[in-house]
Amino acid sequence: MNLAIEQALRAIENGQAPFGCVLVKDGRVIARAHNTVWHDTDPTAHAEINALRTACHQLKTIDLSGTELYTTCEPCPMCYTAAHWARVSRIIFGARIEDARNAGFNELPVSNETLNRYNPAPPELVPGFMEQECRRLFELWKQLGSGRPY
Amino acid sequence: MNLAIEQALRAIENGQAPFGCVLVKDGRVIARAHNTVWHDTDPTAHAEINALRTACHQLKTIDLSGTELYTTCEPCPMCYTAAHWARVSRIIFGARIEDARNAGFNELPVSNETLNRYNPAPPELVPGFMEQECRRLFELWKQLGSGRPY
């Protein structure tokens, strides 16, 4: 998660939204990314989508079974479903969608109707990992970054 | 929708999953795309994501307010949420997620918990437009295409 936070800090420095993540497989980091929506003029360029695309491209597979995604904030339904399509096993996150909403993002969490209904292999969601450190990213973004939600 | 079906037919010809869509703004087609997941080794390369990325890139904006998305199949939560982020106004679809599930895709519809809860501007979902023609794409894909869901 420290590497994910490092990515989010890089996003803040570069005028992007304060989200970062890493993908880990067999104890090895296979991708790290931050949000690049403004930079790329691409509303789908969330940290998680960027990391999934990079990992699949580099490993030449669309099947990331056994991979864990560490992300500084609870994923939005776009990113959660993208992780489902890539067969990510587990998503470990710090801050809550509620924190992103409070910071101005028009966010919703993945719904209870969706969770655990994919068969096989819905990505498991693990909340609250380094939550305080991850929540602090929103403050840093307002103080030092663009403060522009999207 | 005929242009979206044309895209889906192109996807089938090219060994891709049988989904196509177009984005329309002010009566003008601003992007057309089909699924390229296998081609790009990218599990996020659904027709809708591809079209949104193309339109935003070409129009140099992440705000597609007022745009309508015609898609051959009800969007998955990834694509629906991507359309939300791009501020698409309306999504008009033909076949149902249930049809995609029956064809072998590990799909779920956008949940009722999510629909209409984004504020402002959740994309409106309009079902059943040229439904029979769109459902037929799954049969064509099994007969003439790869028949590989992803």
mmCIF file of C-alpha atoms in Angstrom:
data_model
loop_
_atom_site.group_PDB
_atom_site.id
_atom_site.type_symbol
_atom_site.label_atom_id
_atom_site.label_comp_id
_atom_site.label_asym_id
_atom_site.label_seq_id
_atom_site.Cartn_x
_atom_site.Cartn_y
_atom_site.Cartn_z
ATOM 1 C CA MET A 1 0.000 0.000 0.000
ATOM 2 C CA ASN A 2 2.964 2.307 0.504
ATOM 3 C CA LEU A 3 3.685 1.981 -3.209
ATOM 4 C CA ALA A 4 0.039 2.779 -4.007
ATOM 5 C CA ILE A 5 0.234 5.872 -1.801
ATOM 6 C CA GLU A 6 3.460 6.876 -3.591
ATOM 7 C CA GLN A 7 1.518 6.662 -6.869
ATOM 8 C CA ALA A 8 -1.287 8.836 -5.459
ATOM 9 C CA LEU A 9 1.284 11.422 -4.325
ATOM 10 C CA ARG A 10 2.716 11.447 -7.829
ATOM 11 C CA ALA A 11 -0.823 12.002 -9.170
ATOM 12 C CA ILE A 12 -1.282 14.976 -6.834
ATOM 13 C CA GLU A 13 2.042 16.474 -7.952
ATOM 14 C CA ASN A 14 0.973 16.115 -11.574
ATOM 15 C CA GLY A 15 -2.436 17.762 -11.225
ATOM 16 C CA GLN A 16 -4.363 14.491 -11.294
ATOM 17 C CA ALA A 17 -6.977 13.095 -8.892
ATOM 18 C CA PRO A 18 -5.418 11.587 -5.733
ATOM 19 C CA PHE A 19 -5.724 7.860 -6.370
ATOM 20 C CA GLY A 20 -2.992 5.245 -6.743
ATOM 21 C CA CYS A 21 -2.749 1.469 -6.837
ATOM 22 C CA VAL A 22 -0.479 -1.506 -7.415
ATOM 23 C CA LEU A 23 -1.150 -5.028 -8.660
ATOM 24 C CA VAL A 24 0.690 -7.850 -6.891
ATOM 25 C CA LYS A 25 1.044 -11.424 -8.106
ATOM 26 C CA ASP A 26 3.067 -14.111 -6.307
ATOM 27 C CA GLY A 27 4.612 -11.440 -4.084
ATOM 28 C CA ARG A 28 5.792 -9.382 -7.055
ATOM 29 C CA VAL A 29 4.512 -5.954 -8.163
ATOM 30 C CA ILE A 30 3.298 -6.426 -11.745
ATOM 31 C CA ALA A 31 1.899 -2.919 -12.288
ATOM 32 C CA ARG A 32 1.660 0.412 -10.508
ATOM 33 C CA ALA A 33 -0.428 3.353 -11.647
ATOM 34 C CA HIS A 34 -2.210 6.520 -10.683
ATOM 35 C CA ASN A 35 -5.237 8.327 -12.004
ATOM 36 C CA THR A 36 -4.520 10.131 -15.317
ATOM 37 C CA VAL A 37 -8.020 11.316 -16.287
ATOM 38 C CA TRP A 38 -7.054 14.953 -16.836
ATOM 39 C CA HIS A 39 -3.663 14.178 -18.343
ATOM 40 C CA ASP A 40 -5.068 11.704 -20.882
ATOM 41 C CA THR A 41 -8.453 13.420 -21.416
ATOM 42 C CA ASP A 42 -9.878 9.982 -20.635
ATOM 43 C CA PRO A 43 -12.652 9.577 -18.039
ATOM 44 C CA THR A 44 -11.865 5.850 -17.809
ATOM 45 C CA ALA A 45 -8.225 6.423 -16.807
ATOM 46 C CA HIS A 46 -8.697 5.649 -13.126
ATOM 47 C CA ALA A 47 -5.627 4.250 -11.337
ATOM 48 C CA GLU A 48 -7.093 0.733 -11.270
ATOM 49 C CA ILE A 49 -8.015 0.680 -14.972
ATOM 50 C CA ASN A 50 -4.550 1.957 -15.881
ATOM 51 C CA ALA A 51 -2.870 -0.735 -13.764
ATOM 52 C CA LEU A 52 -5.057 -3.530 -15.183
ATOM 53 C CA ARG A 53 -4.377 -2.457 -18.766
ATOM 54 C CA THR A 54 -0.636 -2.227 -18.129
ATOM 55 C CA ALA A 55 -0.434 -5.623 -16.412
ATOM 56 C CA CYS A 56 -2.473 -7.409 -19.093
ATOM 57 C CA HIS A 57 -0.445 -5.783 -21.841
ATOM 58 C CA GLN A 58 2.881 -6.686 -20.258
ATOM 59 C CA LEU A 59 1.936 -10.232 -19.233
ATOM 60 C CA LYS A 60 0.110 -10.802 -22.549
ATOM 61 C CA THR A 61 -2.986 -12.189 -20.842
ATOM 62 C CA ILE A 62 -6.459 -10.988 -19.892
ATOM 63 C CA ASP A 63 -6.497 -13.472 -16.978
ATOM 64 C CA LEU A 64 -4.937 -12.047 -13.809
ATOM 65 C CA SER A 65 -6.250 -14.815 -11.529
ATOM 66 C CA GLY A 66 -4.394 -14.876 -8.216
ATOM 67 C CA THR A 67 -3.586 -11.178 -8.416
ATOM 68 C CA GLU A 68 -4.213 -8.720 -5.587
ATOM 69 C CA LEU A 69 -4.998 -5.066 -6.189
ATOM 70 C CA TYR A 70 -3.893 -2.608 -3.488
ATOM 71 C CA THR A 71 -5.645 0.704 -4.008
ATOM 72 C CA THR A 72 -5.728 3.880 -1.919
ATOM 73 C CA CYS A 73 -9.529 4.166 -2.183
ATOM 74 C CA GLU A 74 -12.473 1.784 -2.402
ATOM 75 C CA PRO A 75 -13.029 1.122 -6.121
ATOM 76 C CA CYS A 76 -15.902 2.649 -8.064
ATOM 77 C CA PRO A 77 -18.194 0.189 -9.904
ATOM 78 C CA MET A 78 -16.249 0.768 -13.148
ATOM 79 C CA CYS A 79 -12.971 -0.319 -11.579
ATOM 80 C CA TYR A 80 -14.500 -3.150 -9.547
ATOM 81 C CA THR A 81 -16.118 -4.596 -12.671
ATOM 82 C CA ALA A 82 -12.899 -4.158 -14.658
ATOM 83 C CA ALA A 83 -11.116 -6.175 -11.927
ATOM 84 C CA HIS A 84 -13.848 -8.803 -12.265
ATOM 85 C CA TRP A 85 -13.262 -9.044 -16.015
ATOM 86 C CA ALA A 86 -9.514 -9.398 -15.411
ATOM 87 C CA ARG A 87 -10.248 -12.082 -12.767
ATOM 88 C CA VAL A 88 -8.430 -10.244 -9.999
ATOM 89 C CA SER A 89 -8.769 -12.264 -6.790
ATOM 90 C CA ARG A 90 -8.815 -9.579 -4.128
ATOM 91 C CA ILE A 91 -9.009 -5.794 -3.817
ATOM 92 C CA ILE A 92 -7.454 -4.297 -0.672
ATOM 93 C CA PHE A 93 -8.311 -0.639 -0.152
ATOM 94 C CA GLY A 94 -7.645 2.204 2.304
ATOM 95 C CA ALA A 95 -10.042 5.163 2.123
ATOM 96 C CA ARG A 96 -13.788 4.744 1.589
ATOM 97 C CA ILE A 97 -15.930 5.882 -1.318
ATOM 98 C CA GLU A 98 -17.588 8.097 1.290
ATOM 99 C CA ASP A 99 -14.261 9.925 1.722
ATOM 100 C CA ALA A 100 -14.083 10.506 -2.045
ATOM 101 C CA ARG A 101 -17.681 11.774 -2.031
ATOM 102 C CA ASN A 102 -16.840 14.161 0.804
ATOM 103 C CA ALA A 103 -13.896 15.404 -1.272
ATOM 104 C CA GLY A 104 -16.268 16.267 -4.153
ATOM 105 C CA PHE A 105 -16.251 13.160 -6.360
ATOM 106 C CA ASN A 106 -19.631 12.012 -7.717
ATOM 107 C CA GLU A 107 -18.973 8.473 -6.490
ATOM 108 C CA LEU A 108 -21.041 5.458 -5.571
ATOM 109 C CA PRO A 109 -19.778 2.252 -3.961
ATOM 110 C CA VAL A 110 -20.148 -1.129 -5.595
ATOM 111 C CA SER A 111 -23.674 -2.172 -4.674
ATOM 112 C CA ASN A 112 -24.548 -5.045 -2.365
ATOM 113 C CA GLU A 113 -26.666 -6.346 -5.240
ATOM 114 C CA THR A 114 -23.485 -6.798 -7.286
ATOM 115 C CA LEU A 115 -21.029 -8.008 -4.634
ATOM 116 C CA ASN A 116 -20.500 -11.757 -4.537
ATOM 117 C CA ARG A 117 -22.920 -12.390 -7.366
ATOM 118 C CA TYR A 118 -20.378 -12.973 -10.107
ATOM 119 C CA ASN A 119 -19.836 -16.669 -10.620
ATOM 120 C CA PRO A 120 -17.112 -17.770 -10.746
ATOM 121 C CA ALA A 121 -14.649 -15.554 -8.922
ATOM 122 C CA PRO A 122 -15.988 -12.191 -7.831
ATOM 123 C CA PRO A 123 -13.110 -10.013 -6.621
ATOM 124 C CA GLU A 124 -13.128 -10.018 -2.814
ATOM 125 C CA LEU A 125 -13.160 -6.534 -1.240
ATOM 126 C CA VAL A 126 -10.947 -5.970 1.826
ATOM 127 C CA PRO A 127 -11.519 -2.551 3.437
ATOM 128 C CA GLY A 128 -9.598 -0.338 5.830
ATOM 129 C CA PHE A 129 -5.959 -1.153 5.048
ATOM 130 C CA MET A 130 -3.835 1.901 6.059
ATOM 131 C CA GLU A 131 -7.089 3.854 6.011
ATOM 132 C CA GLN A 132 -5.815 6.995 7.774
ATOM 133 C CA GLU A 133 -2.792 7.356 5.497
ATOM 134 C CA CYS A 134 -5.021 6.905 2.444
ATOM 135 C CA ARG A 135 -7.674 9.359 3.641
ATOM 136 C CA ARG A 136 -4.981 11.989 4.158
ATOM 137 C CA LEU A 137 -4.378 11.977 0.379
ATOM 138 C CA PHE A 138 -7.603 13.924 -0.182
ATOM 139 C CA GLU A 139 -6.395 16.695 2.144
ATOM 140 C CA LEU A 140 -2.998 16.850 0.441
ATOM 141 C CA TRP A 141 -4.741 17.026 -2.928
ATOM 142 C CA LYS A 142 -6.849 20.000 -1.783
ATOM 143 C CA GLN A 143 -3.800 21.761 -0.279
ATOM 144 C CA LEU A 144 -1.106 20.972 -2.824
ATOM 145 C CA GLY A 145 -2.814 19.499 -5.889
ATOM 146 C CA SER A 146 -5.431 20.624 -8.384
ATOM 147 C CA GLY A 147 -8.414 20.014 -6.085
ATOM 148 C CA ARG A 148 -10.433 19.382 -9.269
ATOM 149 C CA PRO A 149 -12.697 16.327 -9.029
ATOM 150 C CA TYR A 150 -13.948 14.999 -12.346
ATOM 151 C CA MET B 1 -28.431 1.245 -33.861
ATOM 152 C CA ASN B 2 -27.801 -0.092 -37.350
ATOM 153 C CA LEU B 3 -24.305 1.385 -37.139
ATOM 154 C CA ALA B 4 -23.795 -0.262 -33.732
ATOM 155 C CA ILE B 5 -24.881 -3.619 -35.188
ATOM 156 C CA GLU B 6 -22.463 -3.062 -38.072
ATOM 157 C CA GLN B 7 -19.697 -2.625 -35.493
ATOM 158 C CA ALA B 8 -20.730 -5.842 -33.713
ATOM 159 C CA LEU B 9 -20.647 -7.712 -37.032
ATOM 160 C CA ARG B 10 -17.151 -6.388 -37.617
ATOM 161 C CA ALA B 11 -16.188 -7.647 -34.138
ATOM 162 C CA ILE B 12 -17.531 -11.119 -34.984
ATOM 163 C CA GLU B 13 -15.573 -11.156 -38.252
ATOM 164 C CA ASN B 14 -12.422 -10.235 -36.351
ATOM 165 C CA GLY B 15 -12.694 -12.890 -33.635
ATOM 166 C CA GLN B 16 -13.910 -10.480 -30.982
ATOM 167 C CA ALA B 17 -16.949 -10.611 -28.680
ATOM 168 C CA PRO B 18 -20.172 -9.566 -30.461
ATOM 169 C CA PHE B 19 -20.775 -6.087 -29.086
ATOM 170 C CA GLY B 20 -20.865 -2.759 -30.911
ATOM 171 C CA CYS B 21 -21.919 0.796 -30.151
ATOM 172 C CA VAL B 22 -21.989 4.372 -31.393
ATOM 173 C CA LEU B 23 -21.982 7.704 -29.595
ATOM 174 C CA VAL B 24 -24.267 10.409 -30.981
ATOM 175 C CA LYS B 25 -24.167 14.098 -30.144
ATOM 176 C CA ASP B 26 -26.410 16.726 -31.744
ATOM 177 C CA GLY B 27 -27.484 14.180 -34.372
ATOM 178 C CA ARG B 28 -23.890 13.444 -35.360
ATOM 179 C CA VAL B 29 -21.973 10.189 -34.789
ATOM 180 C CA ILE B 30 -18.909 11.152 -32.738
ATOM 181 C CA ALA B 31 -17.507 7.641 -32.197
ATOM 182 C CA ARG B 32 -18.193 4.064 -33.230
ATOM 183 C CA ALA B 33 -16.484 1.027 -31.753
ATOM 184 C CA HIS B 34 -16.654 -2.678 -31.106
ATOM 185 C CA ASN B 35 -15.259 -4.936 -28.421
ATOM 186 C CA THR B 36 -11.487 -5.504 -28.844
ATOM 187 C CA VAL B 37 -10.680 -7.421 -25.643
ATOM 188 C CA TRP B 38 -8.907 -10.311 -27.350
ATOM 189 C CA HIS B 39 -7.272 -8.163 -30.008
ATOM 190 C CA ASP B 40 -5.834 -5.683 -27.496
ATOM 191 C CA THR B 41 -5.252 -8.172 -24.634
ATOM 192 C CA ASP B 42 -7.254 -5.659 -22.596
ATOM 193 C CA PRO B 43 -10.197 -6.799 -20.453
ATOM 194 C CA THR B 44 -11.459 -3.208 -20.286
ATOM 195 C CA ALA B 45 -11.736 -2.871 -24.086
ATOM 196 C CA HIS B 46 -15.505 -3.250 -24.256
ATOM 197 C CA ALA B 47 -17.206 -1.470 -27.157
ATOM 198 C CA GLU B 48 -18.537 1.276 -24.896
ATOM 199 C CA ILE B 49 -15.193 1.982 -23.199
ATOM 200 C CA ASN B 50 -13.483 2.119 -26.597
ATOM 201 C CA ALA B 51 -16.083 4.558 -27.940
ATOM 202 C CA LEU B 52 -15.910 6.809 -24.871
ATOM 203 C CA ARG B 53 -12.108 6.955 -25.000
ATOM 204 C CA THR B 54 -12.139 7.730 -28.718
ATOM 205 C CA ALA B 55 -14.772 10.464 -28.412
ATOM 206 C CA CYS B 56 -13.071 12.159 -25.440
ATOM 207 C CA HIS B 57 -9.710 12.010 -27.157
ATOM 208 C CA GLN B 58 -11.032 13.446 -30.426
ATOM 209 C CA LEU B 59 -13.208 16.141 -28.857
ATOM 210 C CA LYS B 60 -10.511 16.959 -26.260
ATOM 211 C CA THR B 61 -12.956 16.817 -23.352
ATOM 212 C CA ILE B 62 -13.954 14.408 -20.606
ATOM 213 C CA ASP B 63 -17.469 15.909 -20.566
ATOM 214 C CA LEU B 64 -19.805 14.286 -23.103
ATOM 215 C CA SER B 65 -22.989 15.828 -21.657
ATOM 216 C CA GLY B 66 -25.883 15.624 -24.104
ATOM 217 C CA THR B 67 -24.443 12.531 -25.783
ATOM 218 C CA GLU B 68 -26.432 9.369 -26.438
ATOM 219 C CA LEU B 69 -24.850 5.924 -26.515
ATOM 220 C CA TYR B 70 -26.480 3.318 -28.770
ATOM 221 C CA THR B 71 -25.203 -0.121 -27.848
ATOM 222 C CA THR B 72 -26.200 -3.588 -29.042
ATOM 223 C CA CYS B 73 -26.379 -4.948 -25.484
ATOM 224 C CA GLU B 74 -27.294 -3.619 -22.050
ATOM 225 C CA PRO B 75 -24.078 -2.231 -20.543
ATOM 226 C CA CYS B 76 -22.158 -4.012 -17.795
ATOM 227 C CA PRO B 77 -21.498 -1.999 -14.614
ATOM 228 C CA MET B 78 -17.999 -1.105 -15.885
ATOM 229 C CA CYS B 79 -19.376 0.504 -19.032
ATOM 230 C CA TYR B 80 -22.367 2.104 -17.313
ATOM 231 C CA THR B 81 -20.084 3.728 -14.739
ATOM 232 C CA ALA B 82 -17.644 4.829 -17.450
ATOM 233 C CA ALA B 83 -20.591 6.518 -19.197
ATOM 234 C CA HIS B 84 -21.463 8.166 -15.885
ATOM 235 C CA TRP B 85 -17.916 9.543 -15.543
ATOM 236 C CA ALA B 86 -18.101 10.867 -19.123
ATOM 237 C CA ARG B 87 -21.520 12.409 -18.319
ATOM 238 C CA VAL B 88 -23.318 10.579 -21.116
ATOM 239 C CA SER B 89 -27.005 11.511 -20.986
ATOM 240 C CA ARG B 90 -28.696 8.354 -22.224
ATOM 241 C CA ILE B 91 -27.841 4.754 -23.074
ATOM 242 C CA ILE B 92 -30.136 3.042 -25.597
ATOM 243 C CA PHE B 93 -29.608 -0.700 -25.837
ATOM 244 C CA GLY B 94 -30.948 -3.728 -27.735
ATOM 245 C CA ALA B 95 -30.190 -7.127 -26.179
ATOM 246 C CA ARG B 96 -30.321 -7.768 -22.440
ATOM 247 C CA ILE B 97 -27.502 -8.724 -20.073
ATOM 248 C CA GLU B 98 -29.508 -11.924 -19.648
ATOM 249 C CA ASP B 99 -28.905 -12.686 -23.340
ATOM 250 C CA ALA B 100 -25.157 -12.197 -22.828
ATOM 251 C CA ARG B 101 -25.258 -14.479 -19.784
ATOM 252 C CA ASN B 102 -27.073 -17.117 -21.808
ATOM 253 C CA ALA B 103 -24.336 -16.815 -24.440
ATOM 254 C CA GLY B 104 -21.683 -17.604 -21.801
ATOM 255 C CA PHE B 105 -20.563 -14.192 -20.538
ATOM 256 C CA ASN B 106 -20.105 -13.833 -16.754
ATOM 257 C CA GLU B 107 -22.268 -10.705 -16.739
ATOM 258 C CA LEU B 108 -24.352 -8.824 -14.222
ATOM 259 C CA PRO B 109 -26.680 -5.906 -14.950
ATOM 260 C CA VAL B 110 -26.222 -2.503 -13.375
ATOM 261 C CA SER B 111 -27.889 -2.863 -9.978
ATOM 262 C CA ASN B 112 -31.045 -1.090 -8.911
ATOM 263 C CA GLU B 113 -29.040 0.198 -5.964
ATOM 264 C CA THR B 114 -26.820 2.097 -8.423
ATOM 265 C CA LEU B 115 -29.369 3.277 -10.986
ATOM 266 C CA ASN B 116 -30.546 6.840 -10.550
ATOM 267 C CA ARG B 117 -28.394 7.405 -7.483
ATOM 268 C CA TYR B 118 -25.645 9.430 -9.142
ATOM 269 C CA ASN B 119 -26.238 13.106 -8.610
ATOM 270 C CA PRO B 120 -26.126 15.009 -10.866
ATOM 271 C CA ALA B 121 -26.828 13.262 -14.139
ATOM 272 C CA PRO B 122 -26.951 9.491 -13.991
ATOM 273 C CA PRO B 123 -27.046 8.070 -17.509
ATOM 274 C CA GLU B 124 -30.646 7.086 -18.322
ATOM 275 C CA LEU B 125 -31.058 3.479 -19.528
ATOM 276 C CA VAL B 126 -33.472 2.860 -22.422
ATOM 277 C CA PRO B 127 -34.030 -0.863 -23.110
ATOM 278 C CA GLY B 128 -35.329 -2.909 -26.015
ATOM 279 C CA PHE B 129 -34.352 -0.852 -29.067
ATOM 280 C CA MET B 130 -34.054 -3.239 -32.069
ATOM 281 C CA GLU B 131 -33.847 -6.017 -29.490
ATOM 282 C CA GLN B 132 -34.362 -8.953 -31.883
ATOM 283 C CA GLU B 133 -31.702 -7.764 -34.319
ATOM 284 C CA CYS B 134 -29.269 -7.261 -31.431
ATOM 285 C CA ARG B 135 -29.994 -10.634 -29.813
ATOM 286 C CA ARG B 136 -29.301 -12.339 -33.123
ATOM 287 C CA LEU B 137 -25.662 -11.181 -32.876
ATOM 288 C CA PHE B 138 -24.972 -13.817 -30.224
ATOM 289 C CA GLU B 139 -26.136 -16.577 -32.583
ATOM 290 C CA LEU B 140 -24.033 -15.222 -35.434
ATOM 291 C CA TRP B 141 -21.037 -15.065 -33.107
ATOM 292 C CA LYS B 142 -21.474 -18.729 -32.134
ATOM 293 C CA GLN B 143 -21.939 -19.772 -35.772
ATOM 294 C CA LEU B 144 -19.427 -17.572 -37.565
ATOM 295 C CA GLY B 145 -17.228 -15.972 -34.912
ATOM 296 C CA SER B 146 -14.886 -17.178 -32.197
ATOM 297 C CA GLY B 147 -17.646 -18.118 -29.741
ATOM 298 C CA ARG B 148 -15.123 -17.355 -26.961
ATOM 299 C CA PRO B 149 -16.579 -15.316 -24.118
ATOM 300 C CA TYR B 150 -13.985 -13.600 -21.924
#
